[in-house]
Coordinates of C-alpha atoms in Angstrom, one line a residue:
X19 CA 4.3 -11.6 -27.1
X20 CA 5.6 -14.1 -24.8
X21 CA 2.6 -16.5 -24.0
X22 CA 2.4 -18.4 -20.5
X23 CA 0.8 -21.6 -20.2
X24 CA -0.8 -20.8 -16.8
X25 CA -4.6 -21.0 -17.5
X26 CA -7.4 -19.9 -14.9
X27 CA -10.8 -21.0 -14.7
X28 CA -14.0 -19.1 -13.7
X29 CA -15.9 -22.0 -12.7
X30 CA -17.2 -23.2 -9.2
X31 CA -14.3 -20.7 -7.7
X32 CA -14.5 -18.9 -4.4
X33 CA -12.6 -15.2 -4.7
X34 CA -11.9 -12.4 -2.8
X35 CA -12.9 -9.6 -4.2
X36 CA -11.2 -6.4 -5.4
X37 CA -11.4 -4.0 -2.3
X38 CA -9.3 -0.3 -2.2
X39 CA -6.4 -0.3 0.6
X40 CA -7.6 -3.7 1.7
X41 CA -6.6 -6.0 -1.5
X42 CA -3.1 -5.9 -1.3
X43 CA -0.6 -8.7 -0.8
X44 CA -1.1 -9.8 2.7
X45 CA -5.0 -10.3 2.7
X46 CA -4.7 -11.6 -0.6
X47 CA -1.8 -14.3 1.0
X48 CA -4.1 -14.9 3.6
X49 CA -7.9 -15.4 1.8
X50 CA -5.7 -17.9 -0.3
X51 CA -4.6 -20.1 3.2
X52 CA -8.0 -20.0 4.3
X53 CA -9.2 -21.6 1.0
X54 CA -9.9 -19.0 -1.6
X55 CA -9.4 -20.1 -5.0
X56 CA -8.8 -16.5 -7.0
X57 CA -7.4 -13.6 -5.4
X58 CA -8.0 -10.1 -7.0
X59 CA -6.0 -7.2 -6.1
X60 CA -7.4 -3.4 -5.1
X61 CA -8.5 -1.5 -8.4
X62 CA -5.2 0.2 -9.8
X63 CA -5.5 3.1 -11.8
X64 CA -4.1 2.2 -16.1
X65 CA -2.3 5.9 -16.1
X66 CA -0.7 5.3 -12.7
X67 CA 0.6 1.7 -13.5
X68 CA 2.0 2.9 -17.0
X69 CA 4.6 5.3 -14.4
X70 CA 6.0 2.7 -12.7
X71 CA 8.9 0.3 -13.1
X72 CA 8.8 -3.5 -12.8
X73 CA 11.2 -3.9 -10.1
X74 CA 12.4 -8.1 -9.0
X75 CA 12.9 -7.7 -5.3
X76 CA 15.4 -9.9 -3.8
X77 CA 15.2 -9.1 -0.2
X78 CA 11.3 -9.8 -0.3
X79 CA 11.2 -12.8 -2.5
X80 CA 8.3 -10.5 -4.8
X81 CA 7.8 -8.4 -7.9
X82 CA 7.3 -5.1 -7.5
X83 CA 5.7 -2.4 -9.5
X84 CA 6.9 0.8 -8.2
X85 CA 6.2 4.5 -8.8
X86 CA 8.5 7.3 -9.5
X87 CA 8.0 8.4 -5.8
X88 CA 9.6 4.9 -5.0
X89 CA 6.2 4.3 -3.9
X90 CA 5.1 0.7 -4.2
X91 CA 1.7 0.6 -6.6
X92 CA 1.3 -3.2 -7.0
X93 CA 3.1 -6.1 -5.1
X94 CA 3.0 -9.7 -6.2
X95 CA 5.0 -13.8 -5.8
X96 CA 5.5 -16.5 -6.8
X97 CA 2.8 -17.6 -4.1
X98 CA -0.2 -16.1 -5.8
X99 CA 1.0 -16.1 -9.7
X100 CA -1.1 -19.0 -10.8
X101 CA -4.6 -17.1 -9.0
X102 CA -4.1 -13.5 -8.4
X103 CA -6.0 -11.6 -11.3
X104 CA -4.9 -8.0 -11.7
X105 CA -7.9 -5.4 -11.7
X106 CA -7.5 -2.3 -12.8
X107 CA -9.4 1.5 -13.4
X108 CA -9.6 2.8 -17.2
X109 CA -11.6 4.2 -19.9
X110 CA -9.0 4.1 -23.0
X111 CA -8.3 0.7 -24.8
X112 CA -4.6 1.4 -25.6
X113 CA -3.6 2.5 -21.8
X114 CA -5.7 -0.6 -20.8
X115 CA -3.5 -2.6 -23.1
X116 CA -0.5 -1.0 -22.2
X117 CA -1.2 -2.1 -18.5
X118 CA -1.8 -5.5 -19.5
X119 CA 1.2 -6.5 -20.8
X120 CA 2.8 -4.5 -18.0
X121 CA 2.0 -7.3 -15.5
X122 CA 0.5 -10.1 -17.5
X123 CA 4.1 -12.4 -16.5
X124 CA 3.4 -12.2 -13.0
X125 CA -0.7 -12.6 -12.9
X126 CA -3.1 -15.0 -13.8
X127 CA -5.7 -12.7 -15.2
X128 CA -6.6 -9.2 -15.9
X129 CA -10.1 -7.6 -14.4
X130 CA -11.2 -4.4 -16.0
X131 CA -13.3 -2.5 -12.9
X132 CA -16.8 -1.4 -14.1
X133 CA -18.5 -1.4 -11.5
X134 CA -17.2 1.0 -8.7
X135 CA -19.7 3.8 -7.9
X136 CA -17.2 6.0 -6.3
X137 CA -15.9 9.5 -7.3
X138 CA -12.3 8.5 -7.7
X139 CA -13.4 6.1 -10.1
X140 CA -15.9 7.4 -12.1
X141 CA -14.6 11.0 -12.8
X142 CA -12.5 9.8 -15.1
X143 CA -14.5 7.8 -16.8
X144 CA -14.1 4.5 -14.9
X145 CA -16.0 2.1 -13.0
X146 CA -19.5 2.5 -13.3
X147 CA -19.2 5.5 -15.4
X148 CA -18.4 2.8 -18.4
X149 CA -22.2 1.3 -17.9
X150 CA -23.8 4.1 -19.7
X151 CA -21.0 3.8 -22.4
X152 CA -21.7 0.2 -24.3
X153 CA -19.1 1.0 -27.2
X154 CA -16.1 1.8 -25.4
X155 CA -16.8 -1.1 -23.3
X156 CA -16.5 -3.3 -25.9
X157 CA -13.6 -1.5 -27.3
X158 CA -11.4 -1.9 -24.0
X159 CA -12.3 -5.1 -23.7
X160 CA -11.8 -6.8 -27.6
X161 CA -8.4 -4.7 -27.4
X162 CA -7.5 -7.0 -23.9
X163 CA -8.6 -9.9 -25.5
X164 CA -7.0 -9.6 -28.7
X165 CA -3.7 -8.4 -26.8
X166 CA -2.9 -9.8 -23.6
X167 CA -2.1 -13.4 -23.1
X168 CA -3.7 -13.6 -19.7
X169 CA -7.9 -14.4 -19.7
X170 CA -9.9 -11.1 -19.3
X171 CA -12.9 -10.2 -17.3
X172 CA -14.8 -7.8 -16.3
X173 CA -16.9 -6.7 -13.2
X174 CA -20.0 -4.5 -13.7
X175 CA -23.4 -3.7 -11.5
X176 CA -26.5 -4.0 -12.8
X177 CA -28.6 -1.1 -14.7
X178 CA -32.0 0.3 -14.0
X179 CA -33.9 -2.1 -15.8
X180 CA -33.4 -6.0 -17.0
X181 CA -33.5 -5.7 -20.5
X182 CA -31.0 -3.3 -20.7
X183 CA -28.7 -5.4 -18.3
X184 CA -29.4 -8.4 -20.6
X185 CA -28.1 -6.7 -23.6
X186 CA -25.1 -5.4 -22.3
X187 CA -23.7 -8.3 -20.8
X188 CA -24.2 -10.2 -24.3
X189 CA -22.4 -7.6 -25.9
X190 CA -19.8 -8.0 -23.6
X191 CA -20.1 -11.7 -24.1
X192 CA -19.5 -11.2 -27.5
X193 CA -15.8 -9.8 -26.9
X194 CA -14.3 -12.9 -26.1
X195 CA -13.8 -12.6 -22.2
X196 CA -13.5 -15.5 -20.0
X197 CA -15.8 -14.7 -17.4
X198 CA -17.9 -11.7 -16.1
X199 CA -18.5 -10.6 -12.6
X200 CA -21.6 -9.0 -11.4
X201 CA -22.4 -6.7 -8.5
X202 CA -26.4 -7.6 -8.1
X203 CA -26.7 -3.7 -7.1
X204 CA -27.4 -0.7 -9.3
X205 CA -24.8 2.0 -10.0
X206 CA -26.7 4.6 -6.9
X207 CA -27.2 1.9 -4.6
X208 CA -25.2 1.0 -1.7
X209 CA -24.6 -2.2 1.0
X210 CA -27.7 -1.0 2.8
X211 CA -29.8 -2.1 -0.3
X212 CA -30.8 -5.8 -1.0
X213 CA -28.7 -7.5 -3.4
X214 CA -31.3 -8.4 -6.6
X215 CA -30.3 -12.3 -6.9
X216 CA -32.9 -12.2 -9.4
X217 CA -30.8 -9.6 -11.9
X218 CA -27.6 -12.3 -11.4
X219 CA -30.0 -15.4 -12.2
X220 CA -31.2 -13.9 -15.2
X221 CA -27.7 -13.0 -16.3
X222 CA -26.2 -16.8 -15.1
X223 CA -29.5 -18.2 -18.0
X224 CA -28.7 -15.8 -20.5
X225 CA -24.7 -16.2 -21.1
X226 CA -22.4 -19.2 -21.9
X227 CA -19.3 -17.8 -20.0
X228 CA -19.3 -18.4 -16.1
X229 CA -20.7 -15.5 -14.1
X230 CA -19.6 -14.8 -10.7
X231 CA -22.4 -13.2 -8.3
X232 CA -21.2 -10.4 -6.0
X233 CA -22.8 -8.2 -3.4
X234 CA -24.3 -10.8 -1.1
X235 CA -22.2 -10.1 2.0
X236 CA -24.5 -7.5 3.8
X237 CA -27.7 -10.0 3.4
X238 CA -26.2 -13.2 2.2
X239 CA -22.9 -14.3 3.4
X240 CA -21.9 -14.5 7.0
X241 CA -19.8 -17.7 7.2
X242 CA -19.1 -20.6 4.5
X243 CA -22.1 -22.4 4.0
X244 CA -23.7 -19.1 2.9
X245 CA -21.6 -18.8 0.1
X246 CA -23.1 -22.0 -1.0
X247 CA -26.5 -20.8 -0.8
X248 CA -25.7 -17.5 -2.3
X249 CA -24.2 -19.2 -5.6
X250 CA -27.6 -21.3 -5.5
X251 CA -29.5 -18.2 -5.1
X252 CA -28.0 -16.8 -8.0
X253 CA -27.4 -19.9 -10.2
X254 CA -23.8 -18.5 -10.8
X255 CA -20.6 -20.1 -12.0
X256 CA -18.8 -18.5 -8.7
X257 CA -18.8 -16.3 -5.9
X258 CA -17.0 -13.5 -5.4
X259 CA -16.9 -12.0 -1.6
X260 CA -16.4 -8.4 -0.4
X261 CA -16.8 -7.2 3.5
X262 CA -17.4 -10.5 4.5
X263 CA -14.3 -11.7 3.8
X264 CA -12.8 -8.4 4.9
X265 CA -14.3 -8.8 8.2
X266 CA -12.8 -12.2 8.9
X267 CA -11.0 -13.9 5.6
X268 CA -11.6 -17.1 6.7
X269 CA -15.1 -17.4 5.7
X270 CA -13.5 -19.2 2.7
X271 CA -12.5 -22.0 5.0
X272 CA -15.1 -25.0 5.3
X273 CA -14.5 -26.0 8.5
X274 CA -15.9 -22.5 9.9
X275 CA -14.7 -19.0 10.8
X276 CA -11.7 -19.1 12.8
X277 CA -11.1 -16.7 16.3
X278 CA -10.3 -12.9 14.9
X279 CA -7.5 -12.9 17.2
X280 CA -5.7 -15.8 14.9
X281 CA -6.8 -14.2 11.9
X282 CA -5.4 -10.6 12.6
X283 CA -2.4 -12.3 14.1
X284 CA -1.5 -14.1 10.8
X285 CA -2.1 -10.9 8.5
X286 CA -0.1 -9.1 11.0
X287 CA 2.8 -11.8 9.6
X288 CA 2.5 -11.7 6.4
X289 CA 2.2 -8.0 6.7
X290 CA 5.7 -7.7 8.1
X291 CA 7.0 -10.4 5.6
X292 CA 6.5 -8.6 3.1
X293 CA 7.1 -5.0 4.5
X294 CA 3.7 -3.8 3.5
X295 CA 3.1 0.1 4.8
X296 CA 1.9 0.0 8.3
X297 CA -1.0 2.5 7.0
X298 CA -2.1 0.1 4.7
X299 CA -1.7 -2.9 7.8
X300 CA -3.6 -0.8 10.2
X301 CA -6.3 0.2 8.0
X302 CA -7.7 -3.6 7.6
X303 CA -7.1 -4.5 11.0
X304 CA -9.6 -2.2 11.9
X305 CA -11.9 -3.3 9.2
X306 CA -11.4 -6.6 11.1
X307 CA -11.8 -5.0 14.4
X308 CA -15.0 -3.4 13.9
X309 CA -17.0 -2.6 16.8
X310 CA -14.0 -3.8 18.8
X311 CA -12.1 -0.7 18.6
X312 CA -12.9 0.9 21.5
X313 CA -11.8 -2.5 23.3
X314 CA -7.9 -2.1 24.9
X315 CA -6.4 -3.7 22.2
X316 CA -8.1 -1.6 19.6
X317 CA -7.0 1.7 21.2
X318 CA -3.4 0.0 21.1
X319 CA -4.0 0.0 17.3
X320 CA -5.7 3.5 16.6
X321 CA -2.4 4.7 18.5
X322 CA 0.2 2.5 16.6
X323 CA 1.9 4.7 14.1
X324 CA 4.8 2.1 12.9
X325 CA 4.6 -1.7 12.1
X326 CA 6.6 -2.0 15.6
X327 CA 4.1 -0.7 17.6
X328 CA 1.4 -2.6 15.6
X329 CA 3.2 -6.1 16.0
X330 CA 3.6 -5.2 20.1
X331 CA -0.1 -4.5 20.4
X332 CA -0.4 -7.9 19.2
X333 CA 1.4 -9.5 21.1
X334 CA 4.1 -9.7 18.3
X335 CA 6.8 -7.8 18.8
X336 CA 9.5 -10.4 19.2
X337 CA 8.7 -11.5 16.0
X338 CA 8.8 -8.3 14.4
X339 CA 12.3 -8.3 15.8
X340 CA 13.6 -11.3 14.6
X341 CA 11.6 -10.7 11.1
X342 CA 13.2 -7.6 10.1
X343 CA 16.6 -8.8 11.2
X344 CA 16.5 -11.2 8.6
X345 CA 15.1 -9.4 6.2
X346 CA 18.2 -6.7 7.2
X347 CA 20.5 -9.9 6.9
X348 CA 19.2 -10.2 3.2
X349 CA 19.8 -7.0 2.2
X350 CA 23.1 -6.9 3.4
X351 CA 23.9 -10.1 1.9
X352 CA 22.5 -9.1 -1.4
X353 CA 24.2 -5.4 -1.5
X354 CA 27.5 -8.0 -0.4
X355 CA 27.2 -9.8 -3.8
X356 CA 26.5 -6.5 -6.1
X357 CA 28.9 -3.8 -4.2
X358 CA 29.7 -1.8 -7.3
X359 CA 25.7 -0.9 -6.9
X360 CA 25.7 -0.5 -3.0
X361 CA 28.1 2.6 -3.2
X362 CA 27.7 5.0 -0.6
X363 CA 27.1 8.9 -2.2
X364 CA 29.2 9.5 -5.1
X365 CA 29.9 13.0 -3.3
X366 CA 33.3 13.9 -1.4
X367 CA 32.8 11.9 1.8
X368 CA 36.1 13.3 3.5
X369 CA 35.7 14.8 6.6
X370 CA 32.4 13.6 7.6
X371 CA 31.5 12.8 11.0
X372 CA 29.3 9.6 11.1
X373 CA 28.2 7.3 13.7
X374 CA 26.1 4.6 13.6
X375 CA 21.9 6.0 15.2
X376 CA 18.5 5.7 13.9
X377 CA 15.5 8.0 14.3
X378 CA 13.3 6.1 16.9
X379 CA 9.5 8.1 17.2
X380 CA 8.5 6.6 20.3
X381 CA 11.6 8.2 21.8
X382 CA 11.0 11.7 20.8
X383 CA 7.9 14.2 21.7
X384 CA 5.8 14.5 18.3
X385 CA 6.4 18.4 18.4
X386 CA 10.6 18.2 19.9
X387 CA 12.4 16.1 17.6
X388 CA 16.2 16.2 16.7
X389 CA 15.8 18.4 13.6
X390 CA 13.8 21.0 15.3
X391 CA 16.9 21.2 18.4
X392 CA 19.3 21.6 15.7
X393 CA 17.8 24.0 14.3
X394 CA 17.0 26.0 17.3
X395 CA 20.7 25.9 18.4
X396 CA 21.8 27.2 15.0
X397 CA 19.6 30.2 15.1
X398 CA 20.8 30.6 19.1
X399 CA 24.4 30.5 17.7
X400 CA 23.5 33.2 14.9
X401 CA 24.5 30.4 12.6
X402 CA 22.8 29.2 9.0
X403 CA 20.3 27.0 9.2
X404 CA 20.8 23.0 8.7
X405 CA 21.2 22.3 4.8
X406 CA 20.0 18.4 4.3
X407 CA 21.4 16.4 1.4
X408 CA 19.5 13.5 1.1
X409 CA 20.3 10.0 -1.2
X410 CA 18.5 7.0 -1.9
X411 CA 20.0 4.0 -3.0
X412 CA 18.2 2.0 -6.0
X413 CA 19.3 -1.4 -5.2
X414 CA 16.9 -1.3 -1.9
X415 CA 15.4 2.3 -2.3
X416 CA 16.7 3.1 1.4
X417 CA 17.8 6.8 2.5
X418 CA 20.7 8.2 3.9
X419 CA 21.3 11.8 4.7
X420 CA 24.0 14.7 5.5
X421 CA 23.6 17.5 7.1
X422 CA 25.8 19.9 6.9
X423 CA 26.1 22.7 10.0
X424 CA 28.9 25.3 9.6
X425 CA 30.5 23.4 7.0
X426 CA 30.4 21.0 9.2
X427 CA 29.1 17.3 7.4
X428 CA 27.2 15.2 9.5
X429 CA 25.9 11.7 8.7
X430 CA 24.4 8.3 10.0
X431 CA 26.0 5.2 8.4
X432 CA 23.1 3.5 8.5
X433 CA 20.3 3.5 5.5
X434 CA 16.8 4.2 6.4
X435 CA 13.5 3.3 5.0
X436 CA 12.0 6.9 4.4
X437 CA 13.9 10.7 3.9
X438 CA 12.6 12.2 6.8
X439 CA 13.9 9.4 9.3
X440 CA 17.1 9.5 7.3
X441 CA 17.5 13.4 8.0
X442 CA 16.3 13.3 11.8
X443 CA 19.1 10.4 11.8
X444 CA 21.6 12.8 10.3
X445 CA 20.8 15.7 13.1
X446 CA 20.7 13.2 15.8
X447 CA 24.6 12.9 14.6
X448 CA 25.1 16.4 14.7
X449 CA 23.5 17.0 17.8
X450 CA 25.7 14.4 19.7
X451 CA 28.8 15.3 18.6
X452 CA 28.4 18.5 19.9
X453 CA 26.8 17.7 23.2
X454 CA 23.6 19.1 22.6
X455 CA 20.1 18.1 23.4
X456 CA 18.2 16.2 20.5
X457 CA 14.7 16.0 22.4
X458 CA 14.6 12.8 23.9
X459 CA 11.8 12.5 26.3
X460 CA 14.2 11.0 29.0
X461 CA 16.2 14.6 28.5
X462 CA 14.9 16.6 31.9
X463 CA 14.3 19.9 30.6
X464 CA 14.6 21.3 26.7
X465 CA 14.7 25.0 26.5
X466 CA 13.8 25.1 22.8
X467 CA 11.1 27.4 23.5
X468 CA 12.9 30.1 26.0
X469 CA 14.9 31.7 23.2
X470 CA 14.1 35.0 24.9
X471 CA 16.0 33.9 28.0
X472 CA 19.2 32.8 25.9
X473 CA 19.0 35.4 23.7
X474 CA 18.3 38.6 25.4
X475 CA 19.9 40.5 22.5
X476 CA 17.0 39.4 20.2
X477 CA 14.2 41.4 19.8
X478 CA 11.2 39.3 20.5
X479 CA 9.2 41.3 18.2
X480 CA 11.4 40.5 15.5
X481 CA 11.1 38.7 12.2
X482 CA 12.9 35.8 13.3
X483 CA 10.8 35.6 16.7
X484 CA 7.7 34.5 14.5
X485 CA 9.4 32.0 12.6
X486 CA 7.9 28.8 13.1
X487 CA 10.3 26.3 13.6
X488 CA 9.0 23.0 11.3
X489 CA 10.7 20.5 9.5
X490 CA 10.3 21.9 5.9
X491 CA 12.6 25.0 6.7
X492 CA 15.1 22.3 6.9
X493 CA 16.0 20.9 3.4
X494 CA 17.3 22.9 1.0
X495 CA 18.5 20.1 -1.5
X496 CA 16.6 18.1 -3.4
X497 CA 16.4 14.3 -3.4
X498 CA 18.7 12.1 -5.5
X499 CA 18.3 9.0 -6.7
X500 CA 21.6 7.1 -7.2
X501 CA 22.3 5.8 -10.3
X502 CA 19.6 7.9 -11.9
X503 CA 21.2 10.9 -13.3
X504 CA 18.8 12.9 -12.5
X505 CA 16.6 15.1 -9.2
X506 CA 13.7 15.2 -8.2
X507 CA 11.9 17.2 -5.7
X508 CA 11.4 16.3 -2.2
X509 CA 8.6 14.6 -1.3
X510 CA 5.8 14.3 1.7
X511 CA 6.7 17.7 3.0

């Protein structure tokens, strides 16, 4: 095992707690510049981490931990190593382990979740569903200890009655973890009940290892000094903060909350730094938002539906701009420096007509786009429908696409982010060599739906008549990964 010296301690710590889709890298970045002193991320599930693939990102400066999808599970750097603890979902010792030593290199700790009451935790056993299950507890937790050269911990809630609560957290004492967190709330209760700071003072008097208190943000905790007062309340090590610090992270700073408008604006950075999905970006801005949703700016963001539009509700858009030209000038300096990885398709390239066009949403009605034109002028000219051959490239995990259109091969030379912008790019190509509409909304009038007009030969009662014309009609081909060897099925569709 290859042991790092990098020791974390549980005592007299402010952390930001482990919160699904809102603990990823940004917030985490950011509770640690407003003075957090452990970060831990969103609950990851042990059999989804053991798919993925420890990938170093260049480009980004991060480690990733990426999915067979390509979809990023857990991102992490060199920023956060030394106080980022990895939490994750289980309910079987070797799997647990198995994670451990998946990420212990590039974390500080590792958090086994015990405490989340929710259905996509505990039907599998997890979270909560461990309380009432003392011995496997103790089992997942002695196997992390003896196994993983990282500190372990664990976060639990409390059980119906004191004496039980008392004698579980001793035997989990007794496994050798560094530290125990506790959510001063039963397993059926929610933020509307009061927190028992009673149940986490008993627990701080009874064990020897520090205790972090959790759960005081709904009656407790509405700006720094309250933290203060919660420990007191408590007579814990630590504290560990959950909506609070969703609402505005900066309740970890002393010298007092700072505007939300500064707040969001500096996520909103980071969040483009580090290319996090615009999904994920937009969900905690409007945790942060809050009753301010309806307000202009909020409505800006409900409607936002890429990181583009979300930086230019901000205010931001000239630095989303000059942010992802660099990070394009890193990616094309790195693919410079490994070219024997950067090929284009291995496939027969000869005689395929490329230009240089991306897929740009805003530009395009939601229900016209260039894949649904091209294939309504292949069905006008009795012709078979678009075939789509789309590749990714591992090096970056970008998409490029062909289509091919009466033998025809069509492509964009440049790479794309998703298959689905990579294919619209492909019949955009197609579309303007020919001359033909694509279903820009500057294009004065579209005739995609007047088939019966241009083709007074079909019978509108026919078969083909009903089809509806939608994207998954389109591909054909499955998606292959370069390098790999091997397909896979398209995805998202």
């Amino acid at each position: 095992m290859i042991v790092n010296s990098l020791s974390l301690c549980y005592h007299n710590k402010l952390i930001l707690a482990p919160m699904v889709r809102v603990g990823t890298l940004p917030m985490r970045l950011l509770a640690l510049d407003y003075g957090a002193d452990i970060v831990y991320c969103e609950e990851l599930i042990d059999l989804k981490m053991l798919q993925c693939k420890r990938v170093v990102n260049e480009v980004l400066s991060t480690v990733d931990f990426v999915a067979p999808d390509d979809r990023v599970v857990f991102r992490t750097c060199q920023r956060e190593q030394s106080r980022v603890v990895f939490q994750m979902g289980t309910s079987d010792a070797e799997r647990a382990l198995a994670v451990a030593r998946l990420v212990e290199n590039d974390v500080a700790g590792i958090d086994v979740n015990m405490g989340c009451p929710k259905e996509y935790s505990t039907k599998g056993g997890m979270g909560a569903a461990l309380l009432s299950d003392p011995d496997k507890i103790e089992k997942i937790l002695s196997t992390l200890v003896k196994g993983t050269s990282r500190p372990v911990t664990c976060k639990i809630r409390i059980l119906p009655s004191l004496e039980d609560t008392l004698n579980l957290v001793k035997r989990i004492e007794r496994t050798g973890i560094a530290a125990i967190a506790v959510h001063g709330r039963k397993r059926e209760e929610r933020p509307q009940h009061p927190v028992s700071c009673e149940t986490i003072k008993a627990i701080a008097e009874t064990l020897s290892i520090p205790v972090i208190a959790n759960g005081g943000s709904h009656d407790h905790i509405q700006d720094y000094l309250d933290i203060e007062d919660f420990r007191q309340a408590t007579a814990a090590s630590s504290v560990m903060v959950a909506r609070a610090a969703m609402w505005n992270p900066s309740i970890f700073l002393k010298e007092g909350l700072r505007p939300l408008e500064e707040v969001m604006q500096k996520y909103i950075r980071y969040a483009v730094q580090y290319d996090n999905h615009y999904t994920n970006t937009k969900h905690c801005l409007c945790q942060m938002l809050r009753e301010q949703l309806e307000s202009p700016q909020g409505k800006l963001l409900h409607a936002a539906q890429s990181s583009r539009e979300i930086c230019e509700a901000f205010g931001l858009g000239a630095f989303y701009e000059e942010t992802t030209r660099e990070l394009d000038s890193r990616r094309a300096e790195f693919l410079a420096r490994t070219p024997e990885e950067a090929e284009e398709p291995a496939e027969d390239t000869s005689g395929v007509i490329k230009m240089a066009v991306k897929f740009d949403r805003r530009a395009y009605s939601p229900q016209i786009t260039p894949k649904t034109c091209l294939l309504e002028w292949c069905r006008r000219e009795k012709l078979a429908q678009p075939v789509y051959e789309t590749v990714q490239r591992p090096l970056d995990r970008l998409f490029c696409s062909v289509v091919t259109v009466a033998e025809q091969k069509y492509q964009s030379t440049l790479w794309d982010k998703s298959k689905k912008l990579a294919e619209q790019a492909a019949a955009i190509v197609c579309l303007r060599s020919q001359g033909l509409p694509e279903g820009r909304l500057s294009e004065e009038s579209l005739s995609l739906h007047k088939r019966k007009r241009e083709a007074p030969d079909q019978d509108p009662g026919g078969p083909r008549a009903q089809e509806p014309a939608v994207p998954g009609e389109l591909c054909k081909k499955p998606l292959v990964t370069l390098g790999s060897g091997k397909e896979s099925p398209l995805e998202g569709w």
